[in-house]
MMTF fields as JSON, N, C-alpha, C and O atoms, coordinates in Angstrom:
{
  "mmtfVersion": "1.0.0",
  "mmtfProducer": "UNKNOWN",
  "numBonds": 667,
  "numAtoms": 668,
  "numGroups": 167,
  "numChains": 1,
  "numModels": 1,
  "chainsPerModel": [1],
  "groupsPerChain": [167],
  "chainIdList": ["A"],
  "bondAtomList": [4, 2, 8, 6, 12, 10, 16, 14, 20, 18, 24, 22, 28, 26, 32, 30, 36, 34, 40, 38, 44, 42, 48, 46, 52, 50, 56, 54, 60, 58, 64, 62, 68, 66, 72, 70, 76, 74, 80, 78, 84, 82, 88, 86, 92, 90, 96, 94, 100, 98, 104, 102, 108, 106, 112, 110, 116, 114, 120, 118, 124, 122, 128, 126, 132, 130, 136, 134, 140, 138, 144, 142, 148, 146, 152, 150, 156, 154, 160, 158, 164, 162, 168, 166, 172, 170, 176, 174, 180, 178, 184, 182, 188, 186, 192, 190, 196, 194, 200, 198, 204, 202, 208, 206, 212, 210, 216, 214, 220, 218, 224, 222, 228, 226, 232, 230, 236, 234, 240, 238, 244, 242, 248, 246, 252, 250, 256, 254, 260, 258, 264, 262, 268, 266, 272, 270, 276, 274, 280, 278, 284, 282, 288, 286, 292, 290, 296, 294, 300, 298, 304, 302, 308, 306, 312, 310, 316, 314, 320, 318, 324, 322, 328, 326, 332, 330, 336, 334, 340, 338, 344, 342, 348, 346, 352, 350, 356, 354, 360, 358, 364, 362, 368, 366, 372, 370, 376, 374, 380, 378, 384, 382, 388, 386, 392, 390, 396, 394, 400, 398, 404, 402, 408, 406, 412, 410, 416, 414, 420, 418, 424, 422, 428, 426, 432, 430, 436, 434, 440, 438, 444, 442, 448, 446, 452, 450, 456, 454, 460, 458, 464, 462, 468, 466, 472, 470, 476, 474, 480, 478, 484, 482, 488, 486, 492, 490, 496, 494, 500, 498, 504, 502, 508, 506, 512, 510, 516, 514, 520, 518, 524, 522, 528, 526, 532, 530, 536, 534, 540, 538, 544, 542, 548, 546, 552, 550, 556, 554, 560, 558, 564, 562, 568, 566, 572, 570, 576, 574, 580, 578, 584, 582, 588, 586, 592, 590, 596, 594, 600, 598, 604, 602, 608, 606, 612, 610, 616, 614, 620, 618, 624, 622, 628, 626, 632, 630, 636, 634, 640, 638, 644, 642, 648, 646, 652, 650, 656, 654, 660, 658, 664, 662],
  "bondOrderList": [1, 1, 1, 1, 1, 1, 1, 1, 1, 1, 1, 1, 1, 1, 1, 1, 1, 1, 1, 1, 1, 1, 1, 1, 1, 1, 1, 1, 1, 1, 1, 1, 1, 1, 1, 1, 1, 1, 1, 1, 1, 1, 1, 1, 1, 1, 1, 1, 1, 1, 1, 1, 1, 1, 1, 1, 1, 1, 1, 1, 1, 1, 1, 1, 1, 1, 1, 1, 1, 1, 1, 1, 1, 1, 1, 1, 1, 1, 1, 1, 1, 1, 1, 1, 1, 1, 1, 1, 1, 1, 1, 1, 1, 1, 1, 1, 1, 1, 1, 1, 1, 1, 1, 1, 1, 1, 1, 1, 1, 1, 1, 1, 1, 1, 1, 1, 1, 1, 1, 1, 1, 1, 1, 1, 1, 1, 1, 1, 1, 1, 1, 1, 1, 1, 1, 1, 1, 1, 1, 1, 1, 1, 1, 1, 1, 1, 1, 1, 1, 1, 1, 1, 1, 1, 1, 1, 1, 1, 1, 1, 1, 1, 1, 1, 1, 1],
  "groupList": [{"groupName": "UNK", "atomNameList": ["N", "CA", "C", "O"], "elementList": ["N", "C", "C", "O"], "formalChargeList": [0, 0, 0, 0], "bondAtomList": [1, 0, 2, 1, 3, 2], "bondOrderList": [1, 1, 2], "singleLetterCode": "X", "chemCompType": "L-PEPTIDE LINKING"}],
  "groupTypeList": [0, 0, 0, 0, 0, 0, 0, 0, 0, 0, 0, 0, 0, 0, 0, 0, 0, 0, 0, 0, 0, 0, 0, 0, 0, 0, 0, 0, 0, 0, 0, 0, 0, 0, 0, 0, 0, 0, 0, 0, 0, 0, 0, 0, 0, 0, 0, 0, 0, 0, 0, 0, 0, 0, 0, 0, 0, 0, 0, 0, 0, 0, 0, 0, 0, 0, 0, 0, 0, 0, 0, 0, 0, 0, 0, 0, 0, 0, 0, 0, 0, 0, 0, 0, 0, 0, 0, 0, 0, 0, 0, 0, 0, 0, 0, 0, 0, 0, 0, 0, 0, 0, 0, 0, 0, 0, 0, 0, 0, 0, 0, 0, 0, 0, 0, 0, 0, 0, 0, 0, 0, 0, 0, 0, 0, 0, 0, 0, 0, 0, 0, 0, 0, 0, 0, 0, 0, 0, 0, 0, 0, 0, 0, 0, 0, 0, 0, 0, 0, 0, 0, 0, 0, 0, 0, 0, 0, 0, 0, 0, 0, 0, 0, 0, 0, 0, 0],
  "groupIdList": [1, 2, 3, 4, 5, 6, 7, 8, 9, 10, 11, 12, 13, 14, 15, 16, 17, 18, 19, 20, 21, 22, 23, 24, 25, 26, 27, 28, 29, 30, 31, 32, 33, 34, 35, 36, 37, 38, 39, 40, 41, 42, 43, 44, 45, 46, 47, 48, 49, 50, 51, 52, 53, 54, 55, 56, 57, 58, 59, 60, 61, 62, 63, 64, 65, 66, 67, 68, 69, 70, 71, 72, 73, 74, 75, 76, 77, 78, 79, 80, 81, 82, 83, 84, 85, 86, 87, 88, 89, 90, 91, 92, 93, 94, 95, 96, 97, 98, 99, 100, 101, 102, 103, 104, 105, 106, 107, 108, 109, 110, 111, 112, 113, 114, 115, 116, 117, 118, 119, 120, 121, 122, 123, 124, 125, 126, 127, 128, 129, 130, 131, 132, 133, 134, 135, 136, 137, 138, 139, 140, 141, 142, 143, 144, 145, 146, 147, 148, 149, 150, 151, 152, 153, 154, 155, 156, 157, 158, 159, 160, 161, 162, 163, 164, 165, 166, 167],
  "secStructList": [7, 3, 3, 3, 7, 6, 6, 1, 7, 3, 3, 3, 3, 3, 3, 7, 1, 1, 7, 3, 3, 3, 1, 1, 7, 7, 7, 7, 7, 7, 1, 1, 7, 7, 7, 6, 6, 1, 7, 6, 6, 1, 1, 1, 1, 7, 7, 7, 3, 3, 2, 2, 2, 2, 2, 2, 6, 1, 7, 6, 6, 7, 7, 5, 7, 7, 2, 2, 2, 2, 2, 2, 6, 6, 6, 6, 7, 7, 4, 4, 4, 7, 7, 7, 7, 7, 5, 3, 3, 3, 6, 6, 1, 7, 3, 3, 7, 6, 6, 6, 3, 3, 3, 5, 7, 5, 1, 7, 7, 1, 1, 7, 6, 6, 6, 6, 6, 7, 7, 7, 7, 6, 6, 6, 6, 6, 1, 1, 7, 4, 4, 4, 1, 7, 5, 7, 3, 3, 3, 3, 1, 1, 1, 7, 1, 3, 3, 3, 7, 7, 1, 6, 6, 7, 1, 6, 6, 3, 3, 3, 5, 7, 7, 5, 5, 7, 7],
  "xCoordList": [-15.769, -16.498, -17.445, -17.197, -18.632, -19.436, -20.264, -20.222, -20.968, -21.242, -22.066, -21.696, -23.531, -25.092, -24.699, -24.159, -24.696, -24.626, -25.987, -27.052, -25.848, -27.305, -28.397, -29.563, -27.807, -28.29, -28.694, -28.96, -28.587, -29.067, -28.289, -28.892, -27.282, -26.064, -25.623, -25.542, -25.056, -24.217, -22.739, -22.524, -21.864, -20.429, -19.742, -19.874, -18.854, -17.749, -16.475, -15.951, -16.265, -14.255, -13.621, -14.103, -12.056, -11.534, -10.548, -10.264, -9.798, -8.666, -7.384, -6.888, -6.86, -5.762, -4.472, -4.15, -3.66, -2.968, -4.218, -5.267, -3.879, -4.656, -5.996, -6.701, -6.041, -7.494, -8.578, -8.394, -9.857, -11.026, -11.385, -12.173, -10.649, -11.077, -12.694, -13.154, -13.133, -13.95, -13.147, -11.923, -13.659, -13.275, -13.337, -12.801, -14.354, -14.799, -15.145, -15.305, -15.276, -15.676, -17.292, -18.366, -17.09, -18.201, -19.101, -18.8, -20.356, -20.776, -22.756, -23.793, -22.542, -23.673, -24.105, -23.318, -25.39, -25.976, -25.862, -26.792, -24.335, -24.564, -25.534, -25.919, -25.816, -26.499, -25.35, -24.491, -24.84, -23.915, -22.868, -22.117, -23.016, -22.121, -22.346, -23.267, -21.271, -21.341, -21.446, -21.267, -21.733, -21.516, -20.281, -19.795, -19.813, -19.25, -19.38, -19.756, -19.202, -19.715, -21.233, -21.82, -21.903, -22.878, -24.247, -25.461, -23.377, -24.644, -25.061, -24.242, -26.406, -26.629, -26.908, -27.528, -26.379, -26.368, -24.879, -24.71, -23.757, -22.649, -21.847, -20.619, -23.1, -22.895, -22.185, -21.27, -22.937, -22.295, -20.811, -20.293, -20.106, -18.494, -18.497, -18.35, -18.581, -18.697, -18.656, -18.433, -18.903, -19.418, -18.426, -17.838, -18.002, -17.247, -17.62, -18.374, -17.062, -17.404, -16.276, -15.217, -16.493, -15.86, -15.421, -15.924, -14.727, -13.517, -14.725, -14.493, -16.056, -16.651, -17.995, -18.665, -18.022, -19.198, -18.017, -18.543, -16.869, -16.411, -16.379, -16.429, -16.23, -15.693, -17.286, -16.907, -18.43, -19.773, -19.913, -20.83, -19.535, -19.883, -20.416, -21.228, -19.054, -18.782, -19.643, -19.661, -20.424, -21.253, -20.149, -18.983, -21.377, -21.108, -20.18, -20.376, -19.476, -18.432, -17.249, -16.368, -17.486, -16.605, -15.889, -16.177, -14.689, -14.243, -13.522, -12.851, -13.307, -12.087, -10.909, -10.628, -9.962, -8.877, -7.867, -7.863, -6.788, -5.958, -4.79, -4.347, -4.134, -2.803, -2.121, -1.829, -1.813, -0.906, -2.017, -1.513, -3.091, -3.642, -3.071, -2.711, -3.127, -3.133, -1.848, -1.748, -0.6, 0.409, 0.933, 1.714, 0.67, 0.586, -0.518, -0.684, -1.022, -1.371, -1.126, -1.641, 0.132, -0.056, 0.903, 0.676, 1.869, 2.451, 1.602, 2.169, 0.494, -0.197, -1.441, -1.938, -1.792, -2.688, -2.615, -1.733, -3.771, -4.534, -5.531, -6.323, -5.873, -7.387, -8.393, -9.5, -8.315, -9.475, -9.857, -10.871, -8.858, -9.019, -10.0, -10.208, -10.566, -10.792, -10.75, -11.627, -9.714, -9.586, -10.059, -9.921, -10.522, -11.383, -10.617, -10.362, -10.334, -9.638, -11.074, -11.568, -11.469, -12.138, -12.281, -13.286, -10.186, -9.978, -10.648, -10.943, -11.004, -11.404, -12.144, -11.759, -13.574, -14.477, -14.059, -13.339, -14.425, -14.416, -15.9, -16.871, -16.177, -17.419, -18.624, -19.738, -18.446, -19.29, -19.683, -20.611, -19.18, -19.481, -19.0, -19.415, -17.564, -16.572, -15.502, -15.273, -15.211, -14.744, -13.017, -12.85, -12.393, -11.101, -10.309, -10.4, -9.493, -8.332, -9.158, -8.785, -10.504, -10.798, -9.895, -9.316, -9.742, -8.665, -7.221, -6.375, -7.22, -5.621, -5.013, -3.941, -6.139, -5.732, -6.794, -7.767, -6.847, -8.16, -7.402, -6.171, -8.29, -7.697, -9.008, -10.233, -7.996, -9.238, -8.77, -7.669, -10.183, -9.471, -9.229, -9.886, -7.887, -7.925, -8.467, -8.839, -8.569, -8.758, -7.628, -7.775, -7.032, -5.531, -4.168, -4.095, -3.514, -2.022, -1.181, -0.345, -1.543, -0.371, 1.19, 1.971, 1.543, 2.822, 3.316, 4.27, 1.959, 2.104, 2.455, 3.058, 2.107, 2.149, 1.296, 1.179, 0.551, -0.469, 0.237, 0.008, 1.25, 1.777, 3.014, 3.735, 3.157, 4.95, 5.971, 7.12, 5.495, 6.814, 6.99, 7.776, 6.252, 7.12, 6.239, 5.138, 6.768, 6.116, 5.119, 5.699, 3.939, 3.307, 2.925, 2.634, 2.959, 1.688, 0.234, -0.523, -0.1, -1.395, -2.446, -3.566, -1.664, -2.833, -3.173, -4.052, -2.097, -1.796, -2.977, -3.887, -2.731, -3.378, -5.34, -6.363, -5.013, -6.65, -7.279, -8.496, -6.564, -7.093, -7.632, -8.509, -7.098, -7.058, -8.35, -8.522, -9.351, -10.315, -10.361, -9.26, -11.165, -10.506, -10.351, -9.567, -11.214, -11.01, -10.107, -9.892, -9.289, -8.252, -6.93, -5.903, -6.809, -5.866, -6.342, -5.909, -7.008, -7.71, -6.307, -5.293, -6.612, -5.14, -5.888, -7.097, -5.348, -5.492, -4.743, -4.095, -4.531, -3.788, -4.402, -5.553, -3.021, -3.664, -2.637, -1.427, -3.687, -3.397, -3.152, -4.131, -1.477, -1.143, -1.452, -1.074, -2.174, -2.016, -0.699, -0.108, -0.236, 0.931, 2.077, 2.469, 2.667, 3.467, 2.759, 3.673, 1.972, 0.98, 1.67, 1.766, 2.038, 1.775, 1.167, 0.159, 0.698, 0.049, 1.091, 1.8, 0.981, 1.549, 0.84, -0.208, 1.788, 1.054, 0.704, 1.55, -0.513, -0.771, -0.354, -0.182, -0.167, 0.534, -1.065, -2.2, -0.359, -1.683, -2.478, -3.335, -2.295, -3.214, -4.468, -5.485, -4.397, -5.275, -6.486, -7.269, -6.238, -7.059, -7.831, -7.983, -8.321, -9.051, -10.963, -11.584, -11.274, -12.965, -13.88, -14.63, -13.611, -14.499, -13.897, -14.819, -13.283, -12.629, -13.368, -13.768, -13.491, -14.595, -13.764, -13.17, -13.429, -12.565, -13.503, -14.372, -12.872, -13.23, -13.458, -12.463, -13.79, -13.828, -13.68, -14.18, -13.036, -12.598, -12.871, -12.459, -13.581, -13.757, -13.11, -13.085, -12.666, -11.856, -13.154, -13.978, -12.83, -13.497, -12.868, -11.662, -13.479, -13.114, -12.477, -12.357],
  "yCoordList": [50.802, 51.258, 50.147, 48.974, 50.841, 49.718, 50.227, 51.315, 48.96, 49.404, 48.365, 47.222, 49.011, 48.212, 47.717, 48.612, 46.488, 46.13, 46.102, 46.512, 45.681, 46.059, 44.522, 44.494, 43.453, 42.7, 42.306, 41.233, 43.627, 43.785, 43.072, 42.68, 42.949, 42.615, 43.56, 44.049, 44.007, 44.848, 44.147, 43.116, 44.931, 44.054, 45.276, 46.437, 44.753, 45.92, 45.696, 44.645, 46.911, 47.298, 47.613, 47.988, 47.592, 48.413, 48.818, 48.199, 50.133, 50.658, 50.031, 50.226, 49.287, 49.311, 49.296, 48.29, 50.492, 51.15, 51.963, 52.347, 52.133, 53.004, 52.162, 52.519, 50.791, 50.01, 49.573, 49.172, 49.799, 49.633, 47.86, 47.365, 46.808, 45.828, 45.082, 45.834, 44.241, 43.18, 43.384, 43.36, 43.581, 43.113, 41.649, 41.233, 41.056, 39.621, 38.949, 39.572, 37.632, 36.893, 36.907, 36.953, 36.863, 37.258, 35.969, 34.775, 36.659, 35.674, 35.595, 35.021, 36.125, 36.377, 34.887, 34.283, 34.517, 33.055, 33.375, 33.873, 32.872, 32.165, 30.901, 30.531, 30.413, 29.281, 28.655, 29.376, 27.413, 26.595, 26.799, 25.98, 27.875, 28.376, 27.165, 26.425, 27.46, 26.491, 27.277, 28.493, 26.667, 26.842, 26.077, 25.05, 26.491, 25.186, 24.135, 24.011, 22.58, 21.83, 21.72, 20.766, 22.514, 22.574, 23.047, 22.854, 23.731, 24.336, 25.393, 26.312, 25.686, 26.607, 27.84, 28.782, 27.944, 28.683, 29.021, 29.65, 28.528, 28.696, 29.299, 29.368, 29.954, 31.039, 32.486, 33.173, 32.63, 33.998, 34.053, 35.103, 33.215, 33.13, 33.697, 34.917, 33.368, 33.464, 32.009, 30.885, 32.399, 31.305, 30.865, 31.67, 29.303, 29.206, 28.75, 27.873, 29.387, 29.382, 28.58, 28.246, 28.303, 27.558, 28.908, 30.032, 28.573, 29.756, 30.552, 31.736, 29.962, 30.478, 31.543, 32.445, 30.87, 31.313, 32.596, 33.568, 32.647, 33.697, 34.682, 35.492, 34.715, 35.698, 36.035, 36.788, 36.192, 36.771, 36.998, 37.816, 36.747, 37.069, 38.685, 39.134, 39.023, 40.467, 41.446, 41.581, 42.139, 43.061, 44.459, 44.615, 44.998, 46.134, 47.198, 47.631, 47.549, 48.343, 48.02, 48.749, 46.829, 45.421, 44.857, 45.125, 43.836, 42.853, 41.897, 42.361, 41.181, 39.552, 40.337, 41.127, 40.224, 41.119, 40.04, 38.841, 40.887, 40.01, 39.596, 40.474, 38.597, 38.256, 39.45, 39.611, 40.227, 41.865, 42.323, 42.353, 42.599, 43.351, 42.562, 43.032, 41.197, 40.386, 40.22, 39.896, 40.335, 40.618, 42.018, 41.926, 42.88, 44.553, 44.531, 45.418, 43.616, 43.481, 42.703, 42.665, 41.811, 40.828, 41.446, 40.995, 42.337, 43.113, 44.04, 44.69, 44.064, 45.483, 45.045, 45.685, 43.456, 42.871, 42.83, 42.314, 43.51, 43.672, 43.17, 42.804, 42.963, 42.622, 43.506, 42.973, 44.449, 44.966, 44.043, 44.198, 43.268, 42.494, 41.258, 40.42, 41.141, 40.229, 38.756, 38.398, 38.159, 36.982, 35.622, 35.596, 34.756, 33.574, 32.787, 33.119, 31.496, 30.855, 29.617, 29.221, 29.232, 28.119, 27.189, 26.763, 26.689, 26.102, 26.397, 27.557, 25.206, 25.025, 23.932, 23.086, 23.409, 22.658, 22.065, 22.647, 21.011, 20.39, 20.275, 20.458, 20.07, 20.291, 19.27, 19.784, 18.017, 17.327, 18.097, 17.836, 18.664, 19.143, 19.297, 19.773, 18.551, 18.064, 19.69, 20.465, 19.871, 20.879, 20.239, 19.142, 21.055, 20.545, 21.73, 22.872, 21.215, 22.585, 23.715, 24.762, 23.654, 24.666, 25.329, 24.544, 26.405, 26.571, 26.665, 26.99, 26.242, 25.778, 26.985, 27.581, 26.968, 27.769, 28.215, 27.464, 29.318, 29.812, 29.921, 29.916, 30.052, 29.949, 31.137, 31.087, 32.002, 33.293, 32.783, 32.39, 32.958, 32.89, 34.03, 34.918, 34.611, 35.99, 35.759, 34.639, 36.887, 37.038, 36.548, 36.259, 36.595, 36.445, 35.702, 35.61, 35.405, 35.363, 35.944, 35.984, 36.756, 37.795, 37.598, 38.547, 36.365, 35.998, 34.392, 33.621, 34.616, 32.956, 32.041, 31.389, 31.622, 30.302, 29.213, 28.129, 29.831, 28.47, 27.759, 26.62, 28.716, 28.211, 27.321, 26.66, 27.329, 26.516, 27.156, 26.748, 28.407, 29.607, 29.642, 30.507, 28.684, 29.024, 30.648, 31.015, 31.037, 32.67, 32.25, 31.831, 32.379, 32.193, 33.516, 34.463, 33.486, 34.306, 34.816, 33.965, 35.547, 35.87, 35.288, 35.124, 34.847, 33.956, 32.351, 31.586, 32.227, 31.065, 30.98, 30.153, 31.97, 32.115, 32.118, 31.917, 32.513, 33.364, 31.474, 31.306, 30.523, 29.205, 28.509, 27.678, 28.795, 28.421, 29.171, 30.387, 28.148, 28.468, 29.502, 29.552, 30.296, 31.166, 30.473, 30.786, 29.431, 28.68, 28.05, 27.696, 27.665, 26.739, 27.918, 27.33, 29.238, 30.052, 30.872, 31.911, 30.19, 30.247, 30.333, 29.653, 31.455, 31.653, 31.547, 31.752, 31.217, 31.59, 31.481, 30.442, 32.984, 32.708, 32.254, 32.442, 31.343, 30.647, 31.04, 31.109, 31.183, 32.068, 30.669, 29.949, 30.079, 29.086, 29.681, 30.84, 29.534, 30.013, 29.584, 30.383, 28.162, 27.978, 28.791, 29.448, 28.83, 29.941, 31.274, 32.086, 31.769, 33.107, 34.392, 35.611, 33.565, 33.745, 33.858, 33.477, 34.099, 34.056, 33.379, 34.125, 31.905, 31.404, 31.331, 31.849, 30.56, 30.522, 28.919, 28.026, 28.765, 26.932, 26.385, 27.151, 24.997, 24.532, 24.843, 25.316, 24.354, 24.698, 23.183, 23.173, 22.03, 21.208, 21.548, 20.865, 22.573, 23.13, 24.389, 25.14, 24.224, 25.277, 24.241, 24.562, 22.939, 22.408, 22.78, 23.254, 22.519, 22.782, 22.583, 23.41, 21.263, 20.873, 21.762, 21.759, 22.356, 23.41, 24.577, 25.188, 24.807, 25.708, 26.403, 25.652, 27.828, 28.799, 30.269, 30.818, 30.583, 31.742, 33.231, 33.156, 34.088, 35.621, 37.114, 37.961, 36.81, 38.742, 39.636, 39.202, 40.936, 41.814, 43.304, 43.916, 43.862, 44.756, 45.941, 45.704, 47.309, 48.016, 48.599, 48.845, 48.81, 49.807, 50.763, 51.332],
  "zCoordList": [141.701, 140.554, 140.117, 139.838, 140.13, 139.403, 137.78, 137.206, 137.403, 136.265, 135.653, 135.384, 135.406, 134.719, 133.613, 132.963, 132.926, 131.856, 131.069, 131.531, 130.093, 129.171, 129.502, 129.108, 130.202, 130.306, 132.145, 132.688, 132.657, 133.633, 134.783, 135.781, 134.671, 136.341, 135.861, 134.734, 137.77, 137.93, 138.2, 138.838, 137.588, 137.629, 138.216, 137.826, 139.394, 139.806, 138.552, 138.185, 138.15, 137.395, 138.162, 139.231, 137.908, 138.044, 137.236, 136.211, 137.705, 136.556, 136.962, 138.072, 136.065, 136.296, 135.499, 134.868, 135.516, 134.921, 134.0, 134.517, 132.569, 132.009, 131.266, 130.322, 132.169, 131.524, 132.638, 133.788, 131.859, 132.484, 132.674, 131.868, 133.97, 133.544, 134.511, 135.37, 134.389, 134.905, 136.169, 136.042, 137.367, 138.579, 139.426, 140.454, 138.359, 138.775, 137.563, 136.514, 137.657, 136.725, 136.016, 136.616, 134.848, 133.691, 134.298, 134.302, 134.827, 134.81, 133.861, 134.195, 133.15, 131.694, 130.825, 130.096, 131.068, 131.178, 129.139, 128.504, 128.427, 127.219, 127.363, 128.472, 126.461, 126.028, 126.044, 125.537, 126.472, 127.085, 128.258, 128.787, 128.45, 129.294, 131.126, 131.47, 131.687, 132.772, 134.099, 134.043, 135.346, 136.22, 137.246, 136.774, 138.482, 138.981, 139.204, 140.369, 138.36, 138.566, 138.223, 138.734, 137.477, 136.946, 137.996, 137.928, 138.937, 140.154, 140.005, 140.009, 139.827, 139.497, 140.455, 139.963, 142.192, 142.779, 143.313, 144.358, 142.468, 142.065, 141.355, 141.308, 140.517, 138.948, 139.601, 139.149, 140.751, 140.93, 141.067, 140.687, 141.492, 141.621, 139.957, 140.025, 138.849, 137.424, 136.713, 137.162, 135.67, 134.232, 133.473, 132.752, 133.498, 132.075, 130.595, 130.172, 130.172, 128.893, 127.936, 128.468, 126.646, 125.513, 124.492, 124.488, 123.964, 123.313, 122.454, 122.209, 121.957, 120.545, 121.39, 120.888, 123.144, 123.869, 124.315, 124.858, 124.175, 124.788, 124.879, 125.805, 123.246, 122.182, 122.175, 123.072, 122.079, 122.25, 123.593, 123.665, 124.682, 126.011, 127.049, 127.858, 126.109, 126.739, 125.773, 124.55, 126.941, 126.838, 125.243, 124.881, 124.921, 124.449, 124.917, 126.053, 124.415, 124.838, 125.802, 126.257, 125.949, 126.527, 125.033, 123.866, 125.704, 125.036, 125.351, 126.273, 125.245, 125.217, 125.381, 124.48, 126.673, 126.245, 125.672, 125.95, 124.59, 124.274, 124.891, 125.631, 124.861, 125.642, 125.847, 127.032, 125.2, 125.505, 126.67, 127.793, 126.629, 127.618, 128.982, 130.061, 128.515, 130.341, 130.685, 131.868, 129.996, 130.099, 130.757, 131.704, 130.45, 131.072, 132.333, 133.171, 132.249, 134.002, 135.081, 136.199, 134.337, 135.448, 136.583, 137.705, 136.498, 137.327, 138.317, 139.195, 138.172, 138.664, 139.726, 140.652, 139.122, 140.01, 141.319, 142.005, 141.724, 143.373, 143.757, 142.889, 145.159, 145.348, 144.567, 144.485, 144.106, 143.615, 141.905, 141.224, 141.653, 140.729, 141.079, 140.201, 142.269, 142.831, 141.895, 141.109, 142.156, 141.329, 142.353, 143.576, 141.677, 142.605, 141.392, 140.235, 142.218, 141.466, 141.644, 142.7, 140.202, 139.995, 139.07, 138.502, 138.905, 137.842, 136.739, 136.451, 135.895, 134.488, 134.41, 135.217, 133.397, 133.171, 132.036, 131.224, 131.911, 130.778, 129.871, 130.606, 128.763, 128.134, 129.117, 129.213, 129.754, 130.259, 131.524, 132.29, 131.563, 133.259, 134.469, 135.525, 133.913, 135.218, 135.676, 134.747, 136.429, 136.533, 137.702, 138.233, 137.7, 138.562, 138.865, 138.413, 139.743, 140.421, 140.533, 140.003, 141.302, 142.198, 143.305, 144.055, 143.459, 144.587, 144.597, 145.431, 143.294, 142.9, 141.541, 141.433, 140.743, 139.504, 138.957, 138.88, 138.534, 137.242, 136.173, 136.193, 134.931, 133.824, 132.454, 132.345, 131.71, 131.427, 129.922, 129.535, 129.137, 127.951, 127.529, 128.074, 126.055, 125.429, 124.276, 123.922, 123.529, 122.574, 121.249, 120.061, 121.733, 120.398, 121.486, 122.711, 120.725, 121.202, 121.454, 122.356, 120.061, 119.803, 119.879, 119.934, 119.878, 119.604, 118.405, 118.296, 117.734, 117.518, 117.634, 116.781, 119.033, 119.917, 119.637, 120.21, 118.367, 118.257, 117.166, 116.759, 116.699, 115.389, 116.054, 115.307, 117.004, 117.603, 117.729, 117.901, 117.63, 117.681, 115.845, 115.46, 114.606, 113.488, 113.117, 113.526, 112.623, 111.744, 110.274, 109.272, 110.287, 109.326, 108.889, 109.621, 107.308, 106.658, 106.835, 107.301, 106.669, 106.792, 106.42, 106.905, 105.013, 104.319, 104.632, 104.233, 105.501, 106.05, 107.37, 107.408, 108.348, 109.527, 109.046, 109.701, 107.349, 107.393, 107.308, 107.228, 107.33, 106.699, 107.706, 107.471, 109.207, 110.286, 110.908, 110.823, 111.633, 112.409, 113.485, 114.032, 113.968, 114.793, 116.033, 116.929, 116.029, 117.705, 117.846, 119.005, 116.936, 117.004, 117.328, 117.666, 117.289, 117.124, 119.045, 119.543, 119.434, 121.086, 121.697, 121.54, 122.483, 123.536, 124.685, 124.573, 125.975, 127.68, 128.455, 128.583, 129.557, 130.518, 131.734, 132.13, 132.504, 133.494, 135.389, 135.605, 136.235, 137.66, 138.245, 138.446, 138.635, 139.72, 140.816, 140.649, 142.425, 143.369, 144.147, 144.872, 143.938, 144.5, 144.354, 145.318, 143.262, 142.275, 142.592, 142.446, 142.842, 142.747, 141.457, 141.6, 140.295, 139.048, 138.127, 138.722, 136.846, 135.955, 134.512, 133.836, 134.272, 133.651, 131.804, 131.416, 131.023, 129.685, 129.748, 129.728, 129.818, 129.814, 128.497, 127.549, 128.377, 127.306, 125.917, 125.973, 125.077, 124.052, 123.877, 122.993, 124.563, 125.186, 125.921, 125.8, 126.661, 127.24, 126.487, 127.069, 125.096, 124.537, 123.502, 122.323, 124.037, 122.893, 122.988, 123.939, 122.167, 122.231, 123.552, 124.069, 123.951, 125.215, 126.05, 126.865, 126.418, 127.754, 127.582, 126.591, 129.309, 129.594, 130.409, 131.183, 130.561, 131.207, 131.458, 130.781, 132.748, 132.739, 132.152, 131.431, 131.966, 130.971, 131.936, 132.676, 131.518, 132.16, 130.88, 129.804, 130.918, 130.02, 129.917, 130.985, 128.957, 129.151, 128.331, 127.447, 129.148, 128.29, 127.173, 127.198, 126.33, 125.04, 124.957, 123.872]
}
C-alpha cells in the first residue's frame, strides 16, 4: 500500500492488526532534522529527528504513535514493516549503532515512566514540559526485540527515528 503525502513523497503503509502504520522511516526535511551522519544522500533510509521536530513531523491525518500503539505491535511485526535499523544521532551530528538498533520516538508513555514509576497528578504533569515527558521505543537486532531504553536516552540533543500512525 502506498500513499501521497501532502508534501509530495510517496511513503509505503501497512496494516497491521487494525492500524494504518508508516512502512518505513519518516523521512520529511523538518528544519533540523538529520540525516545519517549528516549525508545528505542517506535521507532516504529516513530522518532523525529531536522529540519537539517529532511531534510536527507527521503529515495530516498521520500521528506520533503512542507507546500503547507500539506495544500492540510489537508482536505482529513483519517485513512489510520494513524496519532499517540506523541507531540514533546525537544533536552534533554524530550518529552510532547503525546496524545494531533503531530507536522511534512516541508520543506519550502512557505508563508514567518519566515519573519513576511514582503516580502523579495532573496538575503536577501539566507543570512538566512536554519534551521532558518524551517516551521511545528502541529495536535490539541482537535480542530481535523491541525494548524500553532507559530514560537517559530521551534527553534534548537525541535524534531518533519517526514512524507515523494513521488516524
Amino acid at each position: 500500500r502506498s500513499t501521497l503525502f501532502p508534501y509530495t513523497t510517496l511513503f509505503r503503509s501497512s496494516i497491521i492488526g487494525r492500524t494504518e502504520w508508516m512502512a518505513e522511516n519518516l523521512r520529511y526535511n523538518v528544519r533540523g532534522s538529520r540525516c545519517v551522519n549528516d549525508i545528505q544522500k542517506l535521507c532516504g533510509f529516513g530522518r532523525y529527528y529531536n522529540f519537539d521536530m517529532a511531534e510536527e513531523a507527521c503529515p495530516s491525518g498521520w500521528h506520533l504513535p503512542t507507546k500503547k500503539e507500539w506495544n500492540d505491535v510489537f508482536d505482529k511485526i513483519d517485513k512489510s514493516f520494513g524496519l532499517v535499523l540506523l541507531g540514533y544521532c546525537f544533536e552534533e551530528g554524530l550518529c552510532f549503532d547503525a546496524d545494531k538498533t533503531t530507536v522511534f520516538w512516541t508520543s506519550s508513555d502512557d505508563n508514567n515512566s518519566w515519573t519513576d514509576g511514582r503516580r502523579s497528578d495532573s496538575f503536577f504533569k501539566s507543570l512538566i514540559p512536554r519534551r521532558q515527558k518524551a517516551f521511545a521505543v528502541r529495536f535490539e537486532a541482537a535480542q530481535g526485540i523491541f525494548i524500553n531504553p532507559p530514560h537517559s536516552f530521551l534527553k534534548d540533543g537525541y535524534y531518533y527515528n519517526v514512524r507515523c500512525v494513521k488516524d
